[in-house]
Amino acid sequence: MSQAADAHDAPTSTGIDHKKLIMWLFLASDCMFFGTLISTHLLYRKLYPTGFTDAEGHQHFIQNLFNIELTSFSTFILLMSSFLMALAVSAMHKGEIKSFRRNVLGVIFFGLIFLGCQVFEFTHFYHQGLTIQNSVLGSTFYVLTGTHGTHVAIGVLWLVLLYFYSFTGKLGGHMGALDVEVAGLYWHFVDIVWIIIFTAVYLVEYLGPSGIWGSGLPVITK
Amino acid sequence: MSHDTHHAPVASKLDLAPERSDLGLIRPDRTTGWRDWLTTVDHKKIGVLYGAFAMMYFLIGGVEALAIRTQLIRPDNDFVTARMYNQLFTMHGTTMIFLGVMPLSAAFFNFLVPLQIGARDVAFPRLNAFSLWTFVFGAFVLNASWLFEFGHLAGWFNSFDWHKALVYTDFAPANGWFSYAPLSGTFGQADASLQAPRFTGVGTDFWIIGIQVLGIASLAASFNFICTIINMRAKGMTMMRLPVFTWMTLVTSFLIILAFPAITVALIELMFDRQFGANFFNPSAGGQPVLWQHLFWIFGHPEVYILVLPAMGIVSEILPTFSGKALFGYPIIVFSGAVIGFLGFAVWSHHMFTTGLGPVPTAAFALLTMAIAVPTGVKIFNWIGTLWGGRIRFTPPMVLALGFIWMFMCGGFSGVMHSSAPADSQQQDSYFVIAHFHYVLLGGVLLGLMAGLYFWFPKIFGRMPNAPLAYIASGLVILGFNMAFGPMHYLGLAGMPRRTHTYHAGNGWETWNYVSTIGAYILGAGVFLAFMNLVWTAFKGKKCASDPWGGRTMEWSLPSPVPEYNFAQSPIIASRDAYFEDKHGGRRIGYENDGGNAGVHMPSQSWMPLLAGAGFLFIGLGMPMMSMHVPHAGWLVITGLTVLFVGIWLWALEGPGGYMLKTPVAPSSSGQPAPAATTSAH
């Protein structure tokens, strides 16, 4: 696409490309989105420190459910995918389309590993008795991490489409690099959100003997 | 891959040779008539469409309001059933806020912002069209609930199994515009179909998905406007030279992108409760209904400012024009608008004083709420300062703008009364609250928006509204409004509760309810007359010059109706109110050496935003039908998601396109303007 192919390409007042600016604005909005979801989870976690009760009436603590090694691994994979995404963006800026394709395939692969881990985790938790219906914890946990997973899946889909689009020869020059960079911004953001979710949902459960959530709060059991 | 080199600049888009998009489909650039309106990416046409839909929904919401008032005209009335009454007040509130005021504001944003900042379009023209169509389909989904309700009342569904199985049959939303949990949510345990028992029927599901879709439309539009205002200002149009309306658009758009995610999440959670048996707000499983209130009002209070700030921006344009003076205290007005935006996020719990938050949060939210009166008061004083010593012309927009100041102040006074938690505890859920927010939203916002309509209609259509009719309509609106809502202050303090479909005789409420209903009829007649005058103006009004009011901002420098490229040559701005100063001596506007025979780049029209938006129609109808257990309704949702995805995908692949349009050259006006002397000119 030529530089003048679009009215968007006229020099902007700030010097920032429209596409990049609108992505930053979207991410600002998405911050509030995840902020609300994470707040919901933390509020309920504080209120109900006991986790959930399964169909047989057994109380479960969430720490016993988590497989922190697996989640740490998938977190690491997602972090590394961000690294590859940065390489892909950099390659695109230099016009190295082959390097871009290699790196973006890596991102897609790592993103799929992360999603696979999440599917495994959801299945595992479900078999352990945590469902969206049987507790507030189940509702907040699945909806929060599921929403994040949806973001990752959309990112993977976007990158797959970009990867195939790169073979049409239309992904090039300044606009092509911009398109990849905007996808990169999204990917990095989704990654950062996961770091926060990993900390707020998983890691804090391991602080102190029974987590930072302490006792002395009203515990509602069914 | 350059598109613009395919064609030489043309004088009209009808002269274009057919051009294929990157997909190989012919771009709908040369269309006229309804195809042109469906595929347009022109911010002015999109603005007109927003305005037309908003006015239609204003009238629908108004009919709902009149039905409510008719029911309340005398004690123990049975004009509508209690069940219908619940649906009427819910849909009245939802319609007026999301389908009336917000899109009418969006109509002004669309039409005015690019013109006021000296741009040729918004940053993302196709995204703008997507916002419009998403709004249109979302609004339709919300109102489709009425079609189901009428079908139910007419007995059309009686033979269907899914209808026989329904426990609750309120098809239109019936929870109030805030849909408080647990009434809107679930109770008990989810069954095998993953659905827990509910308190209300599928109306709530229509409400959830309708608001969700409308939220997407508002978010997409707001990203676009912030981008446009920050990035597409003409040379010399610094932030502190922006017209106040554009500033308020910017603040409003930031409020939307930061406040709407809270309702988006709340709606997702409520949807999971209702559709999949989650427990976010299910009290029997430990869900906290008060969380819904928090999430709703974290969105809901900024929403109030989302509604009112555009009207404040409009009034800030009209008052200086008809006072013959520059706006008094421009920087302070801008700053106050931004402060209102910030504080708007810190006062949500004043809607929840009676939930028992505890003394510290209650005191904090009461104080912050009182604090928000300060920037609002600052604005009022600045408007009065603008009027002070001016040569005031009582044109129809000015009459309405003055009405705005006065009525909005009344609403503000009762608002400060609510900020005191003990007083609020007495007023909560009474007609006093109804009186308060109608003074803010009707006396304030509606009068402001009507003022804007009368002010800019000559620019939009190049035709002048009928002035005597406009005065009569304005008088009827202001008189009827005060007659309808003034007595509600008394009724509320005398104990009349909100959202109750009737009342018994003997409480001392009869007289004022009667007066209020008569006032509502007068108000309805006034609004109808005002809108009919505008519709008539659009088609048959007397043609007028391009600057009939003696305007101050850049849109008045353009011919009426505004040509599709807006500015034949991009302007260079040397001061605030550049157009006004330029008209009266000082050289404040120059023009860049663009346009002319070289042409102006125009974005290509597209079917894809409409297609993508249509996906929401299927999703929006499918989700509530799933709740009704209509067989195969899930496929409707899947179809919708597919249409949405395909629409966006083709949109990405078709390429932006574009063509060059010749513009008339005005050689005398090109070149750099003289710099403004100092800011003392203001």
PDB file of N, CA and C in Angstrom, chain B residues 55 58-59 100-101 104-105 108 310-312 314-315 318 322 395-404 441-458 460 465 469-478 481 522-534 549:
ATOM      1  N   MET B  55     -33.706  10.986  16.956  1.00  0.00           N
ATOM      2  CA  MET B  55     -34.977  11.708  17.090  1.00  0.00           C
ATOM      3  C   MET B  55     -36.144  10.743  17.052  1.00  0.00           C
ATOM      4  N   PHE B  58     -36.250   9.234  20.406  1.00  0.00           N
ATOM      5  CA  PHE B  58     -36.759  10.224  21.356  1.00  0.00           C
ATOM      6  C   PHE B  58     -38.285  10.203  21.366  1.00  0.00           C
ATOM      7  N   LEU B  59     -38.858  10.130  20.188  1.00  0.00           N
ATOM      8  CA  LEU B  59     -40.318  10.127  20.126  1.00  0.00           C
ATOM      9  C   LEU B  59     -40.881   8.829  20.714  1.00  0.00           C
ATOM     10  N   GLY B 100     -31.578   7.823  22.667  1.00  0.00           N
ATOM     11  CA  GLY B 100     -31.960   9.195  22.389  1.00  0.00           C
ATOM     12  C   GLY B 100     -30.788  10.134  22.563  1.00  0.00           C
ATOM     13  N   VAL B 101     -30.411  10.343  23.830  1.00  0.00           N
ATOM     14  CA  VAL B 101     -29.402  11.371  24.107  1.00  0.00           C
ATOM     15  C   VAL B 101     -28.027  10.987  23.552  1.00  0.00           C
ATOM     16  N   LEU B 104     -27.839  11.221  19.791  1.00  0.00           N
ATOM     17  CA  LEU B 104     -27.992  12.596  19.321  1.00  0.00           C
ATOM     18  C   LEU B 104     -26.686  13.363  19.579  1.00  0.00           C
ATOM     19  N   SER B 105     -26.059  13.099  20.727  1.00  0.00           N
ATOM     20  CA  SER B 105     -24.731  13.686  20.968  1.00  0.00           C
ATOM     21  C   SER B 105     -23.755  13.196  19.906  1.00  0.00           C
ATOM     22  N   PHE B 108     -23.951  15.071  16.755  1.00  0.00           N
ATOM     23  CA  PHE B 108     -23.208  16.335  16.777  1.00  0.00           C
ATOM     24  C   PHE B 108     -21.707  16.089  16.686  1.00  0.00           C
ATOM     25  N   PRO B 310     -21.672  16.925  26.389  1.00  0.00           N
ATOM     26  CA  PRO B 310     -21.883  17.430  25.025  1.00  0.00           C
ATOM     27  C   PRO B 310     -22.862  18.602  24.991  1.00  0.00           C
ATOM     28  N   ALA B 311     -23.930  18.517  25.810  1.00  0.00           N
ATOM     29  CA  ALA B 311     -24.892  19.626  25.838  1.00  0.00           C
ATOM     30  C   ALA B 311     -24.206  20.887  26.356  1.00  0.00           C
ATOM     31  N   MET B 312     -23.334  20.725  27.357  1.00  0.00           N
ATOM     32  CA  MET B 312     -22.599  21.882  27.858  1.00  0.00           C
ATOM     33  C   MET B 312     -21.708  22.472  26.758  1.00  0.00           C
ATOM     34  N   ILE B 314     -22.317  22.346  23.561  1.00  0.00           N
ATOM     35  CA  ILE B 314     -23.196  23.025  22.596  1.00  0.00           C
ATOM     36  C   ILE B 314     -23.548  24.411  23.107  1.00  0.00           C
ATOM     37  N   VAL B 315     -23.931  24.466  24.389  1.00  0.00           N
ATOM     38  CA  VAL B 315     -24.323  25.752  24.959  1.00  0.00           C
ATOM     39  C   VAL B 315     -23.135  26.718  24.961  1.00  0.00           C
ATOM     40  N   ILE B 318     -23.174  28.303  21.628  1.00  0.00           N
ATOM     41  CA  ILE B 318     -24.325  29.133  21.268  1.00  0.00           C
ATOM     42  C   ILE B 318     -24.303  30.474  22.014  1.00  0.00           C
ATOM     43  N   PHE B 322     -24.544  34.347  20.257  1.00  0.00           N
ATOM     44  CA  PHE B 322     -25.692  35.260  20.348  1.00  0.00           C
ATOM     45  C   PHE B 322     -25.516  36.317  21.435  1.00  0.00           C
ATOM     46  N   THR B 395     -32.582  34.428  19.571  1.00  0.00           N
ATOM     47  CA  THR B 395     -32.945  33.493  18.513  1.00  0.00           C
ATOM     48  C   THR B 395     -33.433  32.191  19.154  1.00  0.00           C
ATOM     49  N   PRO B 396     -34.082  31.309  18.375  1.00  0.00           N
ATOM     50  CA  PRO B 396     -34.542  30.044  18.978  1.00  0.00           C
ATOM     51  C   PRO B 396     -33.433  29.258  19.683  1.00  0.00           C
ATOM     52  N   PRO B 397     -32.242  29.084  19.075  1.00  0.00           N
ATOM     53  CA  PRO B 397     -31.226  28.338  19.828  1.00  0.00           C
ATOM     54  C   PRO B 397     -30.829  29.037  21.121  1.00  0.00           C
ATOM     55  N   MET B 398     -30.816  30.368  21.104  1.00  0.00           N
ATOM     56  CA  MET B 398     -30.426  31.097  22.305  1.00  0.00           C
ATOM     57  C   MET B 398     -31.465  30.925  23.406  1.00  0.00           C
ATOM     58  N   VAL B 399     -32.745  30.961  23.024  1.00  0.00           N
ATOM     59  CA  VAL B 399     -33.803  30.778  24.020  1.00  0.00           C
ATOM     60  C   VAL B 399     -33.636  29.418  24.694  1.00  0.00           C
ATOM     61  N   LEU B 400     -33.384  28.397  23.877  1.00  0.00           N
ATOM     62  CA  LEU B 400     -33.227  27.050  24.431  1.00  0.00           C
ATOM     63  C   LEU B 400     -31.958  26.956  25.274  1.00  0.00           C
ATOM     64  N   ALA B 401     -30.890  27.635  24.834  1.00  0.00           N
ATOM     65  CA  ALA B 401     -29.637  27.580  25.598  1.00  0.00           C
ATOM     66  C   ALA B 401     -29.803  28.270  26.944  1.00  0.00           C
ATOM     67  N   LEU B 402     -30.514  29.390  26.972  1.00  0.00           N
ATOM     68  CA  LEU B 402     -30.772  30.060  28.251  1.00  0.00           C
ATOM     69  C   LEU B 402     -31.642  29.177  29.128  1.00  0.00           C
ATOM     70  N   GLY B 403     -32.625  28.516  28.494  1.00  0.00           N
ATOM     71  CA  GLY B 403     -33.451  27.568  29.241  1.00  0.00           C
ATOM     72  C   GLY B 403     -32.596  26.473  29.841  1.00  0.00           C
ATOM     73  N   PHE B 404     -31.610  26.014  29.067  1.00  0.00           N
ATOM     74  CA  PHE B 404     -30.696  24.986  29.570  1.00  0.00           C
ATOM     75  C   PHE B 404     -30.045  25.450  30.858  1.00  0.00           C
ATOM     76  N   LEU B 441     -31.402  15.963  33.023  1.00  0.00           N
ATOM     77  CA  LEU B 441     -31.316  15.289  31.724  1.00  0.00           C
ATOM     78  C   LEU B 441     -32.297  15.841  30.702  1.00  0.00           C
ATOM     79  N   LEU B 442     -33.424  16.375  31.154  1.00  0.00           N
ATOM     80  CA  LEU B 442     -34.372  16.912  30.186  1.00  0.00           C
ATOM     81  C   LEU B 442     -34.214  18.427  30.120  1.00  0.00           C
ATOM     82  N   GLY B 443     -34.360  19.072  31.290  1.00  0.00           N
ATOM     83  CA  GLY B 443     -34.169  20.512  31.316  1.00  0.00           C
ATOM     84  C   GLY B 443     -32.763  20.884  30.914  1.00  0.00           C
ATOM     85  N   GLY B 444     -31.807  20.036  31.289  1.00  0.00           N
ATOM     86  CA  GLY B 444     -30.435  20.293  30.887  1.00  0.00           C
ATOM     87  C   GLY B 444     -30.160  19.746  29.507  1.00  0.00           C
ATOM     88  N   VAL B 445     -30.006  18.431  29.428  1.00  0.00           N
ATOM     89  CA  VAL B 445     -29.474  17.845  28.202  1.00  0.00           C
ATOM     90  C   VAL B 445     -30.395  18.044  27.008  1.00  0.00           C
ATOM     91  N   LEU B 446     -31.696  17.752  27.166  1.00  0.00           N
ATOM     92  CA  LEU B 446     -32.569  17.829  25.993  1.00  0.00           C
ATOM     93  C   LEU B 446     -32.654  19.264  25.469  1.00  0.00           C
ATOM     94  N   LEU B 447     -32.769  20.232  26.378  1.00  0.00           N
ATOM     95  CA  LEU B 447     -32.825  21.626  25.911  1.00  0.00           C
ATOM     96  C   LEU B 447     -31.520  21.977  25.205  1.00  0.00           C
ATOM     97  N   GLY B 448     -30.394  21.534  25.764  1.00  0.00           N
ATOM     98  CA  GLY B 448     -29.101  21.815  25.133  1.00  0.00           C
ATOM     99  C   GLY B 448     -29.024  21.203  23.743  1.00  0.00           C
ATOM    100  N   LEU B 449     -29.467  19.952  23.628  1.00  0.00           N
ATOM    101  CA  LEU B 449     -29.398  19.286  22.322  1.00  0.00           C
ATOM    102  C   LEU B 449     -30.366  19.924  21.335  1.00  0.00           C
ATOM    103  N   MET B 450     -31.551  20.319  21.815  1.00  0.00           N
ATOM    104  CA  MET B 450     -32.492  20.989  20.910  1.00  0.00           C
ATOM    105  C   MET B 450     -31.927  22.328  20.458  1.00  0.00           C
ATOM    106  N   ALA B 451     -31.280  23.031  21.392  1.00  0.00           N
ATOM    107  CA  ALA B 451     -30.624  24.288  21.015  1.00  0.00           C
ATOM    108  C   ALA B 451     -29.611  24.017  19.910  1.00  0.00           C
ATOM    109  N   GLY B 452     -28.853  22.935  20.082  1.00  0.00           N
ATOM    110  CA  GLY B 452     -27.852  22.582  19.075  1.00  0.00           C
ATOM    111  C   GLY B 452     -28.478  22.259  17.740  1.00  0.00           C
ATOM    112  N   LEU B 453     -29.623  21.548  17.786  1.00  0.00           N
ATOM    113  CA  LEU B 453     -30.291  21.209  16.530  1.00  0.00           C
ATOM    114  C   LEU B 453     -30.709  22.479  15.790  1.00  0.00           C
ATOM    115  N   TYR B 454     -31.337  23.417  16.525  1.00  0.00           N
ATOM    116  CA  TYR B 454     -31.775  24.649  15.874  1.00  0.00           C
ATOM    117  C   TYR B 454     -30.598  25.494  15.418  1.00  0.00           C
ATOM    118  N   PHE B 455     -29.489  25.378  16.172  1.00  0.00           N
ATOM    119  CA  PHE B 455     -28.316  26.186  15.835  1.00  0.00           C
ATOM    120  C   PHE B 455     -27.632  25.674  14.571  1.00  0.00           C
ATOM    121  N   TRP B 456     -27.467  24.348  14.465  1.00  0.00           N
ATOM    122  CA  TRP B 456     -26.656  23.809  13.375  1.00  0.00           C
ATOM    123  C   TRP B 456     -27.468  23.299  12.194  1.00  0.00           C
ATOM    124  N   PHE B 457     -28.794  23.217  12.338  1.00  0.00           N
ATOM    125  CA  PHE B 457     -29.570  22.766  11.181  1.00  0.00           C
ATOM    126  C   PHE B 457     -29.302  23.597   9.931  1.00  0.00           C
ATOM    127  N   PRO B 458     -29.195  24.936  10.039  1.00  0.00           N
ATOM    128  CA  PRO B 458     -28.877  25.719   8.838  1.00  0.00           C
ATOM    129  C   PRO B 458     -27.544  25.305   8.220  1.00  0.00           C
ATOM    130  N   ILE B 460     -26.238  22.153   8.538  1.00  0.00           N
ATOM    131  CA  ILE B 460     -26.343  20.770   8.066  1.00  0.00           C
ATOM    132  C   ILE B 460     -27.110  20.715   6.742  1.00  0.00           C
ATOM    133  N   PRO B 465     -34.763  26.815  10.065  1.00  0.00           N
ATOM    134  CA  PRO B 465     -36.022  26.396  10.685  1.00  0.00           C
ATOM    135  C   PRO B 465     -36.981  27.579  10.795  1.00  0.00           C
ATOM    136  N   LEU B 469     -42.545  29.081  14.810  1.00  0.00           N
ATOM    137  CA  LEU B 469     -42.859  27.734  15.281  1.00  0.00           C
ATOM    138  C   LEU B 469     -41.841  27.288  16.330  1.00  0.00           C
ATOM    139  N   ALA B 470     -40.572  27.644  16.082  1.00  0.00           N
ATOM    140  CA  ALA B 470     -39.513  27.256  17.015  1.00  0.00           C
ATOM    141  C   ALA B 470     -39.715  27.912  18.373  1.00  0.00           C
ATOM    142  N   TYR B 471     -40.127  29.204  18.370  1.00  0.00           N
ATOM    143  CA  TYR B 471     -40.382  29.875  19.658  1.00  0.00           C
ATOM    144  C   TYR B 471     -41.537  29.213  20.390  1.00  0.00           C
ATOM    145  N   ILE B 472     -42.607  28.905  19.627  1.00  0.00           N
ATOM    146  CA  ILE B 472     -43.774  28.283  20.268  1.00  0.00           C
ATOM    147  C   ILE B 472     -43.375  26.937  20.866  1.00  0.00           C
ATOM    148  N   ALA B 473     -42.638  26.142  20.060  1.00  0.00           N
ATOM    149  CA  ALA B 473     -42.228  24.815  20.543  1.00  0.00           C
ATOM    150  C   ALA B 473     -41.350  24.954  21.781  1.00  0.00           C
ATOM    151  N   SER B 474     -40.386  25.888  21.742  1.00  0.00           N
ATOM    152  CA  SER B 474     -39.495  26.064  22.891  1.00  0.00           C
ATOM    153  C   SER B 474     -40.287  26.468  24.124  1.00  0.00           C
ATOM    154  N   GLY B 475     -41.253  27.372  23.922  1.00  0.00           N
ATOM    155  CA  GLY B 475     -42.081  27.798  25.049  1.00  0.00           C
ATOM    156  C   GLY B 475     -42.868  26.637  25.617  1.00  0.00           C
ATOM    157  N   LEU B 476     -43.464  25.830  24.733  1.00  0.00           N
ATOM    158  CA  LEU B 476     -44.238  24.675  25.193  1.00  0.00           C
ATOM    159  C   LEU B 476     -43.339  23.699  25.957  1.00  0.00           C
ATOM    160  N   VAL B 477     -42.127  23.476  25.430  1.00  0.00           N
ATOM    161  CA  VAL B 477     -41.223  22.520  26.079  1.00  0.00           C
ATOM    162  C   VAL B 477     -40.872  23.018  27.471  1.00  0.00           C
ATOM    163  N   ILE B 478     -40.488  24.282  27.579  1.00  0.00           N
ATOM    164  CA  ILE B 478     -40.039  24.783  28.886  1.00  0.00           C
ATOM    165  C   ILE B 478     -41.214  24.845  29.859  1.00  0.00           C
ATOM    166  N   PHE B 481     -42.371  21.188  30.600  1.00  0.00           N
ATOM    167  CA  PHE B 481     -41.366  20.500  31.400  1.00  0.00           C
ATOM    168  C   PHE B 481     -41.465  20.889  32.866  1.00  0.00           C
ATOM    169  N   ILE B 522     -48.183  18.685  27.522  1.00  0.00           N
ATOM    170  CA  ILE B 522     -47.715  19.926  26.892  1.00  0.00           C
ATOM    171  C   ILE B 522     -46.280  19.748  26.405  1.00  0.00           C
ATOM    172  N   LEU B 523     -45.464  19.136  27.277  1.00  0.00           N
ATOM    173  CA  LEU B 523     -44.071  18.872  26.916  1.00  0.00           C
ATOM    174  C   LEU B 523     -43.993  17.998  25.670  1.00  0.00           C
ATOM    175  N   GLY B 524     -44.810  16.937  25.665  1.00  0.00           N
ATOM    176  CA  GLY B 524     -44.804  16.035  24.508  1.00  0.00           C
ATOM    177  C   GLY B 524     -45.184  16.777  23.240  1.00  0.00           C
ATOM    178  N   ALA B 525     -46.216  17.638  23.342  1.00  0.00           N
ATOM    179  CA  ALA B 525     -46.628  18.409  22.167  1.00  0.00           C
ATOM    180  C   ALA B 525     -45.495  19.326  21.723  1.00  0.00           C
ATOM    181  N   GLY B 526     -44.801  19.936  22.691  1.00  0.00           N
ATOM    182  CA  GLY B 526     -43.707  20.848  22.357  1.00  0.00           C
ATOM    183  C   GLY B 526     -42.574  20.132  21.640  1.00  0.00           C
ATOM    184  N   VAL B 527     -42.155  18.978  22.192  1.00  0.00           N
ATOM    185  CA  VAL B 527     -41.049  18.238  21.567  1.00  0.00           C
ATOM    186  C   VAL B 527     -41.457  17.779  20.169  1.00  0.00           C
ATOM    187  N   PHE B 528     -42.698  17.294  20.057  1.00  0.00           N
ATOM    188  CA  PHE B 528     -43.170  16.823  18.751  1.00  0.00           C
ATOM    189  C   PHE B 528     -43.175  17.971  17.738  1.00  0.00           C
ATOM    190  N   LEU B 529     -43.674  19.117  18.170  1.00  0.00           N
ATOM    191  CA  LEU B 529     -43.719  20.284  17.294  1.00  0.00           C
ATOM    192  C   LEU B 529     -42.305  20.701  16.879  1.00  0.00           C
ATOM    193  N   ALA B 530     -41.391  20.710  17.875  1.00  0.00           N
ATOM    194  CA  ALA B 530     -40.007  21.113  17.590  1.00  0.00           C
ATOM    195  C   ALA B 530     -39.379  20.170  16.569  1.00  0.00           C
ATOM    196  N   PHE B 531     -39.598  18.868  16.753  1.00  0.00           N
ATOM    197  CA  PHE B 531     -38.991  17.891  15.848  1.00  0.00           C
ATOM    198  C   PHE B 531     -39.620  17.980  14.455  1.00  0.00           C
ATOM    199  N   MET B 532     -40.957  18.187  14.421  1.00  0.00           N
ATOM    200  CA  MET B 532     -41.609  18.290  13.116  1.00  0.00           C
ATOM    201  C   MET B 532     -41.096  19.519  12.368  1.00  0.00           C
ATOM    202  N   ASN B 533     -40.894  20.590  13.105  1.00  0.00           N
ATOM    203  CA  ASN B 533     -40.336  21.797  12.492  1.00  0.00           C
ATOM    204  C   ASN B 533     -38.974  21.471  11.868  1.00  0.00           C
ATOM    205  N   LEU B 534     -38.173  20.688  12.593  1.00  0.00           N
ATOM    206  CA  LEU B 534     -36.840  20.353  12.089  1.00  0.00           C
ATOM    207  C   LEU B 534     -36.920  19.451  10.862  1.00  0.00           C
ATOM    208  N   TRP B 549     -25.971  32.897  11.510  1.00  0.00           N
ATOM    209  CA  TRP B 549     -26.027  33.359  12.900  1.00  0.00           C
ATOM    210  C   TRP B 549     -24.879  34.309  13.248  1.00  0.00           C
TER     211      TRP B 549
END
